[in-house]
């Protein structure tokens, strides 16, 4: 047998059940025929754990990159590591994406469901494709079976360490299965020895590769010389080989993935070339980092220490999806905030995102900033939207609160509308889980009395203020009349209605009108700071207001 015949025989020996050819799949998954410049991107998570905030970040880059270019983004599930897979891994990913409004054009849509004509979009259902390409590589002499046991591999590693070898791994003189004869292979197989399929690298240690990372620019690295594993002993591909086959047949143009994969690019370029495929463009996104609360140092978000590492945290806390995407966009692109100022009402997903303008250094996740962004987002929502969102959140995460607010939705909407739907709405709420406390004083079920006073107001003055106010108060006053009465209380109680005057003569008065209204506010709501007190009192109603004034007067 000549070399070619041996390779063909070997391919049959290793893959007797594979009857398809690469051409079959080329026809099944044709070029997408998109307009020039349209980009095809994919988000390709493994269902091995909770959805990390860095995943959502990457997915946003995928979706925006495709959208801006008139292309396609899709979701592929990389489930080749069955040992590490977790039960709700896939739905955790798809639910997290949906919860935050990240929508792909194609791919997996939930557990066992998908859409698009380049599927299946789950790697465990594509084994025949990988094996077909693997078989073809064997036929061309570009891949070979390796029977080394883990002990053999350990011993190679030990010897490489002892020698202080610069490059470690399975290659060159270390690759003992690289040149097994057909007869040896056949014998091993007939003895039932397990094998993996390895790539036959033709790389050389003194050659370098160059590629242009869309985010980091030109990168130069040593060429790959390792005979990388393509198929594991169970016939399932490694990440490297699956990446090559899938991104080729799904016609990905831009591979956006975490920076931890940069060092694998030489392997990937070698594989794409060996298969005769066009190498996609790569964009390696920076890690999501934070400042450690204790040390103050920058570090990776960690599942163990940081609840905000998991996307589910933001769902449970009730951050609106718009807030999180809005915030992630500020991290993704330095131009976003300027764009937002110029386009306050445009949905964030319409941002003209440019991969090349992304920063390559780790992006800093800052919950305080997210809260600020979210307050800005929520303050612009109508009361009825806020009600719907709060109710939907509470139904899932706080049944008691849900029952109370949904007993009278109109009243809850009115409560939520105080200082809202105006040119300068209050920015009090960052997430739905805060609303219970925020409006608690309207509901006897949640109201907790707290009549503690600021230091500058004595209990006897507070008692005198509420007593005088209870006499003056009329539920039918309009806002000016209401405030007029508070001002009128001042002088007889030795407070001044004029804040400026108080500031220039602080010794002449006990305080000013602001202190008087603070006392009334505390009496009525047990808070020092609330939205418009007049509106609050209207919604509480006369009887409740009078009862609270009396109670506070007796308990200051
Ligand atoms: N499944 C890989 C991961 O979760 C994906 C890397 C890629 O996007 O290619 O890290």
Coordinates of N, CA and C and ligand atoms in Angstrom, one line a residue, residues 42 44-46 78 239 257 261, ligand 1:
X42 N -21.2 34.6 17.0 CA -21.9 33.6 17.9 C -21.5 33.8 19.3
X44 N -21.1 31.4 22.5 CA -20.9 29.9 22.5 C -20.6 29.4 23.9
X45 N -21.5 29.6 24.9 CA -21.2 29.2 26.2 C -21.3 27.7 26.5
X46 N -20.6 27.2 27.5 CA -20.8 25.8 27.9 C -21.8 25.8 29.1
X78 N -22.1 24.8 23.8 CA -20.9 23.9 23.7 C -20.9 23.0 24.9
X239 N -12.6 21.3 22.5 CA -13.1 22.7 22.2 C -12.4 23.2 20.9
X257 N -14.8 36.2 21.8 CA -14.7 35.3 23.0 C -13.8 35.9 24.0
X261 N -8.7 32.9 25.6 CA -8.5 32.0 24.4 C -7.4 32.6 23.5
Ligands
LIG1 N1 -17.4 27.3 25.2 C1 -16.3 28.2 25.4 C2 -16.4 28.8 26.7 O1 -17.5 28.8 27.3 C3 -16.5 29.3 24.3 C4 -15.3 30.0 23.8 C5 -15.7 30.6 22.5 O2 -16.6 31.5 22.5 O3 -15.2 30.1 21.5 O4 -15.5 29.4 27.2

